[in-house]
Amino acid sequence: MIHSLFLVNASGDIFLEKHWKSVVSRSVCDYFFEALERATEPENVPPVIPTPHHYLINVLRHRIYFVAVIQSEVPPLFVIEFLHRVVDTFQDYFGVCTEAAIKDNVVVVYELLEEMLDNGFPLATESNILKELIKPPTILRTVVNTITGSTNVGEQLPTGQLSVVPWRRTGVKYTNNEAYFDVIEEIDAIIDKSGSTITAEIQGVIDACVKLTGMPDLTLSFMNPRLLDDVSFHPCVRFKRWEAERILSFIPPDGNFRLLSYHVSSQNLVAIPVYVKHNISFREGSSQGRFELTLGPKQTMGKAVESVLVSSQLPRGVLNANLNPSQGTYTFDPVTKLLSWDVGKINPQKLPSLKGSMSLQAGASKPDENPTINIQFKIQQLAISGLKVNRLDMYGEKYKPFKGIKYMTKAGKFQVRT
């Protein structure tokens, strides 16, 4: 299974390594560094890299590469899922998963990795079980451990480890019983010059924060469950009931967890929430170019489009850009030729625009192609696929919990071609 794990930072330095079976030399990562050099973007490194004696399987999260070393054939998605679990666990324990946080809590990191894998095979990956095995670090606990020489490892075996529902510990008690669900959708789209959609798909997740006393049994139903395609569930969800009735029935883990992730890929179901009017032109033999850009909301059900950020990689021949934004601020880097426009919130009554001229190198030929425009945005209280939660019911406990559902749509890779 997994022999070793290497953590590589953005500079290409290995800052942590862990071996479970035999020690694998760091030199195996040279194959990974070669693939990293060939990749145009950091996220374009192949997830599986074959070497003469090993396979390197990696994920990139928070600008850190988690590289697992495998010696025999293993389903790659199995290892990738485990690596994502490792990152999520670090985030849960330390608040953030950064190089600094991992180095500051290096003892806890090694204790966690020792419990999560046993002889290279995943053992305890559920957050609540790990928290009973290894107490999350606090300032007071760190000081006491330093003085007494003790560790964060718990003295008792977790109660949930041997139960039918290993993801939930027994005897959970809260004064305020609450269950919150966030439906977050990320839209990836490519829009052509005329405004037609070339490709569009939605990656969605439902993240939950459940703090309920006892052993509650929840059911979550949707207005339009047929929208959900290619669904991946948390182990707590009863799959047979979903297949039969399209209802999510589950005993939830305690605290934060991802209930399900889904994919909406059929073109006709994906609404494009913003439109772009553009006029980017370069004249042959002229040292000037024209740049005009206007953004507007579309199919947003009246919800505001916020946190809008537009970026475009201008051609190499552009020396400078003299532009005038109607709202927000723009920056142009003459070295990288990257134009960024921080728009903020779109006001439908007065659409934001960016207009002006670009200076080109004297005698340079007209650029072969127009630049593409990348857009980032967020829309609160809207799931762009049209997914809506119908109701949330609780069984098995007598109290009435507080329930809340929140929707959000944001841009993934949203590209407009000019």
Short mmCIF file of C-alpha atoms in Angstrom, two decimals:
data_model
loop_
_atom_site.label_atom_id
_atom_site.label_comp_id
_atom_site.label_asym_id
_atom_site.label_seq_id
_atom_site.Cartn_x
_atom_site.Cartn_y
_atom_site.Cartn_z
CA MET A 1 0.00 0.00 0.00
CA ILE A 2 1.44 3.46 0.88
CA HIS A 3 5.15 3.17 1.73
CA SER A 4 6.08 6.81 2.29
CA LEU A 5 4.67 10.33 2.24
CA PHE A 6 6.60 13.46 1.27
CA LEU A 7 5.35 17.02 1.74
CA VAL A 8 6.75 19.48 -0.83
CA ASN A 9 6.28 23.27 -0.57
CA ALA A 10 5.82 25.82 -3.38
CA SER A 11 9.61 26.35 -3.61
CA GLY A 12 10.15 22.65 -4.35
CA ASP A 13 11.65 21.75 -0.93
CA ILE A 14 10.71 18.57 0.94
CA PHE A 15 9.90 19.85 4.44
CA LEU A 16 8.42 16.66 5.96
CA GLU A 17 8.59 12.95 5.25
CA LYS A 18 7.03 9.89 6.87
CA HIS A 19 7.80 6.22 6.17
CA TRP A 20 5.57 3.29 7.16
CA LYS A 21 7.19 0.16 5.75
CA SER A 22 10.78 0.75 4.67
CA VAL A 23 12.61 4.05 4.26
CA VAL A 24 12.37 5.24 0.66
CA SER A 25 15.14 7.62 -0.41
CA ARG A 26 14.23 11.24 -1.11
CA SER A 27 15.77 10.85 -4.55
CA VAL A 28 12.51 9.18 -5.69
CA CYS A 29 11.00 12.67 -5.66
CA ASP A 30 13.31 13.69 -8.54
CA TYR A 31 10.72 12.17 -10.93
CA PHE A 32 8.08 14.38 -9.33
CA PHE A 33 10.27 17.50 -9.67
CA GLU A 34 10.83 16.72 -13.37
CA ALA A 35 7.06 16.52 -13.90
CA LEU A 36 6.65 19.77 -11.93
CA GLU A 37 9.14 21.54 -14.24
CA ARG A 38 7.29 20.33 -17.35
CA ALA A 39 3.88 21.47 -16.03
CA THR A 40 2.75 24.92 -17.21
CA GLU A 41 0.66 25.49 -14.06
CA PRO A 42 1.23 24.06 -10.53
CA GLU A 43 -2.10 22.18 -10.68
CA ASN A 44 -1.21 20.57 -14.04
CA VAL A 45 1.24 18.05 -12.53
CA PRO A 46 0.00 14.51 -13.44
CA PRO A 47 -1.62 12.94 -10.36
CA VAL A 48 0.10 9.60 -11.01
CA ILE A 49 3.78 9.51 -11.99
CA PRO A 50 5.31 6.09 -12.80
CA THR A 51 8.99 5.51 -11.94
CA PRO A 52 11.10 2.33 -12.52
CA HIS A 53 10.30 0.87 -9.05
CA HIS A 54 7.50 3.04 -7.61
CA TYR A 55 4.39 5.04 -8.43
CA LEU A 56 4.18 8.61 -7.12
CA ILE A 57 0.60 9.76 -6.44
CA ASN A 58 0.18 13.42 -5.51
CA VAL A 59 -2.42 16.07 -4.68
CA LEU A 60 -1.94 19.85 -4.46
CA ARG A 61 -3.72 21.57 -1.58
CA HIS A 62 -2.96 24.99 -0.02
CA ARG A 63 0.19 25.31 -2.19
CA ILE A 64 1.63 22.08 -0.70
CA TYR A 65 2.13 18.87 -2.69
CA PHE A 66 1.34 15.69 -0.75
CA VAL A 67 3.31 12.96 -2.56
CA ALA A 68 2.61 9.30 -1.68
CA VAL A 69 5.05 6.58 -2.73
CA ILE A 70 3.52 3.23 -3.80
CA GLN A 71 5.46 0.06 -4.69
CA SER A 72 2.64 -2.16 -5.97
CA GLU A 73 -0.48 -1.56 -8.07
CA VAL A 74 -3.15 0.26 -6.03
CA PRO A 75 -6.35 2.03 -7.20
CA PRO A 76 -5.05 5.62 -7.59
CA LEU A 77 -8.34 7.21 -6.43
CA PHE A 78 -8.04 5.25 -3.18
CA VAL A 79 -4.69 6.92 -2.43
CA ILE A 80 -5.87 10.35 -3.66
CA GLU A 81 -8.91 10.16 -1.36
CA PHE A 82 -6.64 9.25 1.57
CA LEU A 83 -4.32 12.21 0.85
CA HIS A 84 -7.33 14.56 0.82
CA ARG A 85 -8.40 13.06 4.17
CA VAL A 86 -4.92 13.82 5.57
CA VAL A 87 -5.20 17.47 4.46
CA ASP A 88 -8.74 17.79 5.87
CA THR A 89 -7.55 16.31 9.19
CA PHE A 90 -4.66 18.80 9.42
CA GLN A 91 -7.08 21.63 8.67
CA ASP A 92 -9.48 20.36 11.33
CA TYR A 93 -6.71 20.12 13.95
CA PHE A 94 -4.68 23.26 13.23
CA GLY A 95 -7.31 25.59 11.67
CA VAL A 96 -5.17 25.97 8.54
CA CYS A 97 -3.04 23.55 6.54
CA THR A 98 0.11 25.55 5.80
CA GLU A 99 3.81 24.76 5.94
CA ALA A 100 4.16 26.92 9.09
CA ALA A 101 1.24 25.19 10.87
CA ILE A 102 2.61 21.72 10.03
CA LYS A 103 6.12 22.64 11.25
CA ASP A 104 4.75 24.20 14.47
CA ASN A 105 2.79 21.01 15.25
CA VAL A 106 5.21 18.46 13.85
CA VAL A 107 4.81 16.04 16.80
CA VAL A 108 1.00 15.97 16.41
CA VAL A 109 1.41 15.56 12.62
CA TYR A 110 3.55 12.42 13.09
CA GLU A 111 1.14 11.06 15.74
CA LEU A 112 -1.80 11.58 13.36
CA LEU A 113 -0.05 9.95 10.39
CA GLU A 114 0.87 6.99 12.64
CA GLU A 115 -2.80 6.47 13.56
CA MET A 116 -4.25 7.15 10.09
CA LEU A 117 -2.12 4.46 8.41
CA ASP A 118 -1.21 1.09 9.87
CA ASN A 119 1.61 -0.64 8.00
CA GLY A 120 0.65 1.42 4.93
CA PHE A 121 -3.12 0.70 5.07
CA PRO A 122 -5.71 3.30 6.15
CA LEU A 123 -6.92 2.65 9.70
CA ALA A 124 -8.58 5.62 11.47
CA THR A 125 -9.50 8.48 9.15
CA GLU A 126 -12.67 9.75 10.88
CA SER A 127 -12.14 13.07 12.65
CA ASN A 128 -14.03 12.21 15.86
CA ILE A 129 -12.10 8.93 16.34
CA LEU A 130 -8.77 10.69 15.77
CA LYS A 131 -9.70 13.45 18.25
CA GLU A 132 -10.26 10.83 20.96
CA LEU A 133 -6.96 9.12 20.09
CA ILE A 134 -4.93 12.33 19.75
CA LYS A 135 -6.12 15.49 21.46
CA PRO A 136 -6.06 18.61 19.22
CA PRO A 137 -3.24 20.99 20.22
CA THR A 138 -4.04 24.00 22.43
CA ILE A 139 -1.64 26.56 23.92
CA LEU A 140 -2.21 25.19 27.44
CA ARG A 141 -1.77 21.55 26.35
CA THR A 142 1.44 22.46 24.46
CA VAL A 143 2.89 24.18 27.56
CA VAL A 144 1.95 21.24 29.83
CA ASN A 145 3.43 18.72 27.35
CA THR A 146 6.67 20.73 27.16
CA ILE A 147 7.02 20.82 30.96
CA THR A 148 5.93 17.26 31.74
CA GLY A 149 7.23 15.57 28.60
CA SER A 150 3.82 13.96 27.92
CA THR A 151 2.14 13.68 24.52
CA ASN A 152 -1.29 14.41 23.01
CA VAL A 153 -2.09 10.70 22.67
CA GLY A 154 -5.28 9.77 24.57
CA GLU A 155 -5.21 7.02 27.23
CA GLN A 156 -8.44 5.26 26.17
CA LEU A 157 -9.50 3.57 22.94
CA PRO A 158 -12.16 5.63 21.08
CA THR A 159 -15.73 4.52 21.84
CA GLY A 160 -16.78 4.80 18.19
CA GLN A 161 -13.95 2.64 16.78
CA LEU A 162 -15.75 -0.68 17.38
CA SER A 163 -19.36 0.50 16.90
CA VAL A 164 -21.63 0.17 13.86
CA VAL A 165 -21.32 3.95 13.33
CA PRO A 166 -17.57 4.54 13.71
CA TRP A 167 -17.91 8.13 12.49
CA ARG A 168 -19.88 9.18 15.61
CA ARG A 169 -18.72 8.95 19.22
CA THR A 170 -21.15 8.01 21.98
CA GLY A 171 -22.39 10.27 24.76
CA VAL A 172 -22.34 13.53 22.76
CA LYS A 173 -24.03 16.38 24.68
CA TYR A 174 -24.78 19.99 23.65
CA THR A 175 -26.80 22.75 25.34
CA ASN A 176 -27.65 24.27 21.93
CA ASN A 177 -28.62 21.61 19.40
CA GLU A 178 -28.10 22.85 15.84
CA ALA A 179 -27.58 21.50 12.33
CA TYR A 180 -26.33 23.74 9.50
CA PHE A 181 -25.96 22.74 5.86
CA ASP A 182 -24.07 24.71 3.19
CA VAL A 183 -24.86 23.96 -0.46
CA ILE A 184 -21.82 25.27 -2.36
CA GLU A 185 -21.64 25.09 -6.16
CA GLU A 186 -18.64 25.90 -8.34
CA ILE A 187 -19.28 26.60 -12.02
CA ASP A 188 -16.63 25.85 -14.68
CA ALA A 189 -17.39 27.32 -18.09
CA ILE A 190 -15.83 28.38 -21.38
CA ILE A 191 -17.72 31.11 -23.29
CA ASP A 192 -16.80 31.85 -26.90
CA LYS A 193 -16.39 35.22 -28.66
CA SER A 194 -20.09 35.53 -29.53
CA GLY A 195 -21.26 34.74 -25.99
CA SER A 196 -22.29 31.12 -26.69
CA THR A 197 -21.42 28.44 -24.14
CA ILE A 198 -18.79 25.99 -25.39
CA THR A 199 -18.73 23.93 -22.20
CA ALA A 200 -20.23 24.36 -18.75
CA GLU A 201 -20.48 22.12 -15.72
CA ILE A 202 -21.14 22.46 -12.00
CA GLN A 203 -19.23 20.80 -9.17
CA GLY A 204 -21.32 20.94 -6.00
CA VAL A 205 -20.88 19.94 -2.37
CA ILE A 206 -23.08 19.92 0.71
CA ASP A 207 -20.98 20.68 3.80
CA ALA A 208 -22.56 20.14 7.20
CA CYS A 209 -21.92 21.36 10.73
CA VAL A 210 -23.99 19.18 13.05
CA LYS A 211 -23.90 19.64 16.83
CA LEU A 212 -26.67 17.43 18.18
CA THR A 213 -26.99 15.57 21.47
CA GLY A 214 -27.25 11.77 21.55
CA MET A 215 -27.65 9.61 18.45
CA PRO A 216 -29.98 11.51 16.07
CA ASP A 217 -31.15 10.04 12.77
CA LEU A 218 -31.60 12.70 10.07
CA THR A 219 -33.37 12.69 6.71
CA LEU A 220 -32.77 15.38 4.10
CA SER A 221 -34.99 15.63 1.02
CA PHE A 222 -34.69 17.80 -2.09
CA MET A 223 -37.27 19.56 -4.29
CA ASN A 224 -35.51 18.26 -7.44
CA PRO A 225 -33.13 15.37 -6.59
CA ARG A 226 -32.99 14.25 -10.26
CA LEU A 227 -30.60 17.17 -10.90
CA LEU A 228 -27.91 15.38 -8.92
CA ASP A 229 -25.58 13.40 -11.12
CA ASP A 230 -22.42 11.45 -10.30
CA VAL A 231 -22.98 11.70 -6.53
CA SER A 232 -20.35 10.79 -3.92
CA PHE A 233 -21.54 10.30 -0.32
CA HIS A 234 -20.07 10.37 3.16
CA PRO A 235 -20.03 6.78 4.56
CA CYS A 236 -22.86 7.71 6.98
CA VAL A 237 -25.46 7.98 4.15
CA ARG A 238 -27.74 4.95 3.63
CA PHE A 239 -27.22 4.32 -0.08
CA LYS A 240 -30.14 1.93 -0.63
CA ARG A 241 -32.65 4.50 0.59
CA TRP A 242 -31.14 7.13 -1.71
CA GLU A 243 -31.42 4.76 -4.69
CA ALA A 244 -35.03 3.89 -3.90
CA GLU A 245 -36.50 7.21 -2.70
CA ARG A 246 -33.87 9.88 -3.52
CA ILE A 247 -33.82 10.85 0.19
CA LEU A 248 -30.62 11.25 2.24
CA SER A 249 -30.98 9.25 5.46
CA PHE A 250 -28.02 9.23 7.88
CA ILE A 251 -26.70 9.30 11.44
CA PRO A 252 -24.39 12.32 11.20
CA PRO A 253 -20.80 12.55 12.45
CA ASP A 254 -20.27 15.04 15.25
CA GLY A 255 -19.06 18.47 14.02
CA ASN A 256 -18.02 19.46 10.50
CA PHE A 257 -18.11 17.00 7.59
CA ARG A 258 -18.86 16.81 3.86
CA LEU A 259 -22.21 15.06 3.41
CA LEU A 260 -21.99 14.67 -0.36
CA SER A 261 -20.42 16.01 -3.52
CA TYR A 262 -22.11 15.97 -6.92
CA HIS A 263 -21.67 16.96 -10.55
CA VAL A 264 -24.09 18.60 -13.00
CA SER A 265 -22.72 18.28 -16.52
CA SER A 266 -25.68 18.52 -18.93
CA GLN A 267 -25.32 21.81 -20.81
CA ASN A 268 -29.00 22.74 -20.75
CA LEU A 269 -29.12 22.62 -16.94
CA VAL A 270 -26.16 24.96 -16.37
CA ALA A 271 -27.16 28.63 -16.22
CA ILE A 272 -24.37 31.16 -16.86
CA PRO A 273 -24.69 33.83 -14.13
CA VAL A 274 -22.62 36.64 -15.75
CA TYR A 275 -22.14 37.96 -19.28
CA VAL A 276 -19.21 39.91 -20.75
CA LYS A 277 -19.28 42.45 -23.58
CA HIS A 278 -15.79 42.92 -24.93
CA ASN A 279 -13.92 44.70 -27.67
CA ILE A 280 -10.19 43.99 -27.63
CA SER A 281 -8.55 44.97 -30.91
CA PHE A 282 -5.03 45.49 -32.31
CA ARG A 283 -4.43 47.25 -35.63
CA GLU A 284 -1.68 46.08 -38.00
CA GLY A 285 1.25 48.53 -38.03
CA SER A 286 -0.13 50.61 -35.13
CA SER A 287 1.48 50.93 -31.68
CA GLN A 288 -1.93 51.28 -30.01
CA GLY A 289 -4.62 48.75 -29.14
CA ARG A 290 -8.18 49.17 -27.87
CA PHE A 291 -9.52 47.52 -24.71
CA GLU A 292 -13.20 47.64 -23.72
CA LEU A 293 -14.89 45.35 -21.22
CA THR A 294 -18.35 45.45 -19.59
CA LEU A 295 -19.73 42.93 -17.08
CA GLY A 296 -23.35 42.24 -16.19
CA PRO A 297 -25.46 39.71 -14.24
CA LYS A 298 -27.56 37.08 -16.04
CA GLN A 299 -29.89 34.35 -14.70
CA THR A 300 -29.07 35.15 -11.05
CA MET A 301 -32.70 35.12 -9.76
CA GLY A 302 -32.24 38.71 -8.57
CA LYS A 303 -29.28 37.79 -6.31
CA ALA A 304 -26.21 40.08 -6.26
CA VAL A 305 -22.95 39.01 -7.93
CA GLU A 306 -20.14 39.81 -5.44
CA SER A 307 -16.35 39.56 -5.05
CA VAL A 308 -15.88 39.85 -8.83
CA LEU A 309 -12.26 39.66 -9.99
CA VAL A 310 -11.35 39.78 -13.69
CA SER A 311 -7.89 38.78 -14.94
CA SER A 312 -6.43 38.50 -18.41
CA GLN A 313 -3.01 37.50 -19.75
CA LEU A 314 -2.31 40.17 -22.39
CA PRO A 315 -0.04 39.43 -25.41
CA ARG A 316 3.74 39.77 -25.01
CA GLY A 317 3.88 42.79 -27.31
CA VAL A 318 1.82 44.95 -24.89
CA LEU A 319 4.11 47.41 -23.07
CA ASN A 320 1.52 49.20 -20.96
CA ALA A 321 -2.23 49.59 -20.47
CA ASN A 322 -3.88 52.96 -19.81
CA LEU A 323 -7.40 52.03 -18.70
CA ASN A 324 -10.27 53.71 -16.90
CA PRO A 325 -12.49 51.54 -14.63
CA SER A 326 -16.03 52.75 -13.88
CA GLN A 327 -15.75 50.94 -10.52
CA GLY A 328 -13.05 49.10 -8.58
CA THR A 329 -9.32 49.20 -9.27
CA TYR A 330 -7.09 47.57 -11.88
CA THR A 331 -3.40 46.65 -11.99
CA PHE A 332 -1.21 45.77 -14.96
CA ASP A 333 2.14 44.04 -14.50
CA PRO A 334 4.40 45.05 -17.44
CA VAL A 335 6.71 42.07 -16.76
CA THR A 336 4.18 39.19 -16.62
CA LYS A 337 1.61 41.11 -18.81
CA LEU A 338 -1.14 40.17 -16.35
CA LEU A 339 -4.09 42.54 -16.12
CA SER A 340 -6.23 42.27 -12.94
CA TRP A 341 -9.42 44.21 -12.28
CA ASP A 342 -10.97 44.01 -8.83
CA VAL A 343 -14.61 44.88 -9.54
CA GLY A 344 -16.29 44.04 -6.23
CA LYS A 345 -20.10 43.91 -6.41
CA ILE A 346 -21.97 44.30 -9.73
CA ASN A 347 -24.72 46.92 -9.67
CA PRO A 348 -27.31 45.95 -12.37
CA GLN A 349 -28.39 49.62 -12.72
CA LYS A 350 -24.84 50.79 -13.49
CA LEU A 351 -22.80 48.00 -15.07
CA PRO A 352 -19.02 48.06 -14.36
CA SER A 353 -16.79 48.71 -17.35
CA LEU A 354 -13.06 48.96 -18.06
CA LYS A 355 -12.07 51.00 -21.12
CA GLY A 356 -8.89 52.47 -22.51
CA SER A 357 -5.88 51.87 -24.72
CA MET A 358 -2.86 49.56 -24.77
CA SER A 359 0.64 50.56 -25.87
CA LEU A 360 2.45 48.08 -28.10
CA GLN A 361 6.13 47.70 -28.98
CA ALA A 362 7.07 49.86 -31.96
CA GLY A 363 7.29 47.78 -35.12
CA ALA A 364 5.87 44.69 -33.42
CA SER A 365 3.47 42.64 -35.53
CA LYS A 366 -0.17 42.33 -34.56
CA PRO A 367 -0.68 39.59 -31.87
CA ASP A 368 -1.75 36.23 -33.33
CA GLU A 369 -4.69 35.82 -30.98
CA ASN A 370 -6.76 37.85 -28.57
CA PRO A 371 -6.35 37.24 -24.83
CA THR A 372 -8.80 35.16 -22.80
CA ILE A 373 -10.60 36.65 -19.80
CA ASN A 374 -10.82 34.74 -16.50
CA ILE A 375 -13.54 35.71 -14.02
CA GLN A 376 -13.95 34.97 -10.32
CA PHE A 377 -17.24 35.73 -8.52
CA LYS A 378 -19.56 34.68 -5.69
CA ILE A 379 -23.36 34.71 -5.47
CA GLN A 380 -24.83 34.25 -1.98
CA GLN A 381 -28.13 32.41 -1.37
CA LEU A 382 -28.23 30.86 -4.84
CA ALA A 383 -27.46 27.36 -6.12
CA ILE A 384 -27.03 27.95 -9.85
CA SER A 385 -28.14 24.38 -10.71
CA GLY A 386 -31.54 25.09 -9.13
CA LEU A 387 -31.01 22.51 -6.36
CA LYS A 388 -33.21 23.23 -3.32
CA VAL A 389 -33.52 21.45 0.01
CA ASN A 390 -37.14 20.54 0.70
CA ARG A 391 -37.00 19.55 4.36
CA LEU A 392 -34.79 18.24 7.13
CA ASP A 393 -36.31 15.88 9.73
CA MET A 394 -34.83 14.31 12.85
CA TYR A 395 -35.78 11.01 14.47
CA GLY A 396 -34.52 9.13 17.54
CA GLU A 397 -34.28 12.18 19.86
CA LYS A 398 -37.03 14.20 21.54
CA TYR A 399 -35.61 17.78 21.47
CA LYS A 400 -36.18 20.26 18.62
CA PRO A 401 -32.92 21.29 16.95
CA PHE A 402 -32.20 24.62 15.24
CA LYS A 403 -31.81 24.02 11.48
CA GLY A 404 -30.27 26.27 8.83
CA ILE A 405 -29.52 25.91 5.08
CA LYS A 406 -27.28 28.28 3.13
CA TYR A 407 -26.60 28.36 -0.62
CA MET A 408 -23.61 29.79 -2.48
CA THR A 409 -22.41 29.78 -6.09
CA LYS A 410 -18.84 30.68 -7.04
CA ALA A 411 -16.71 30.58 -10.17
CA GLY A 412 -14.26 27.73 -10.68
CA LYS A 413 -12.45 27.98 -14.04
CA PHE A 414 -14.68 30.53 -15.75
CA GLN A 415 -13.15 31.67 -19.03
CA VAL A 416 -14.39 34.04 -21.74
CA ARG A 417 -12.64 33.94 -25.12
CA THR A 418 -12.28 37.15 -27.11
#
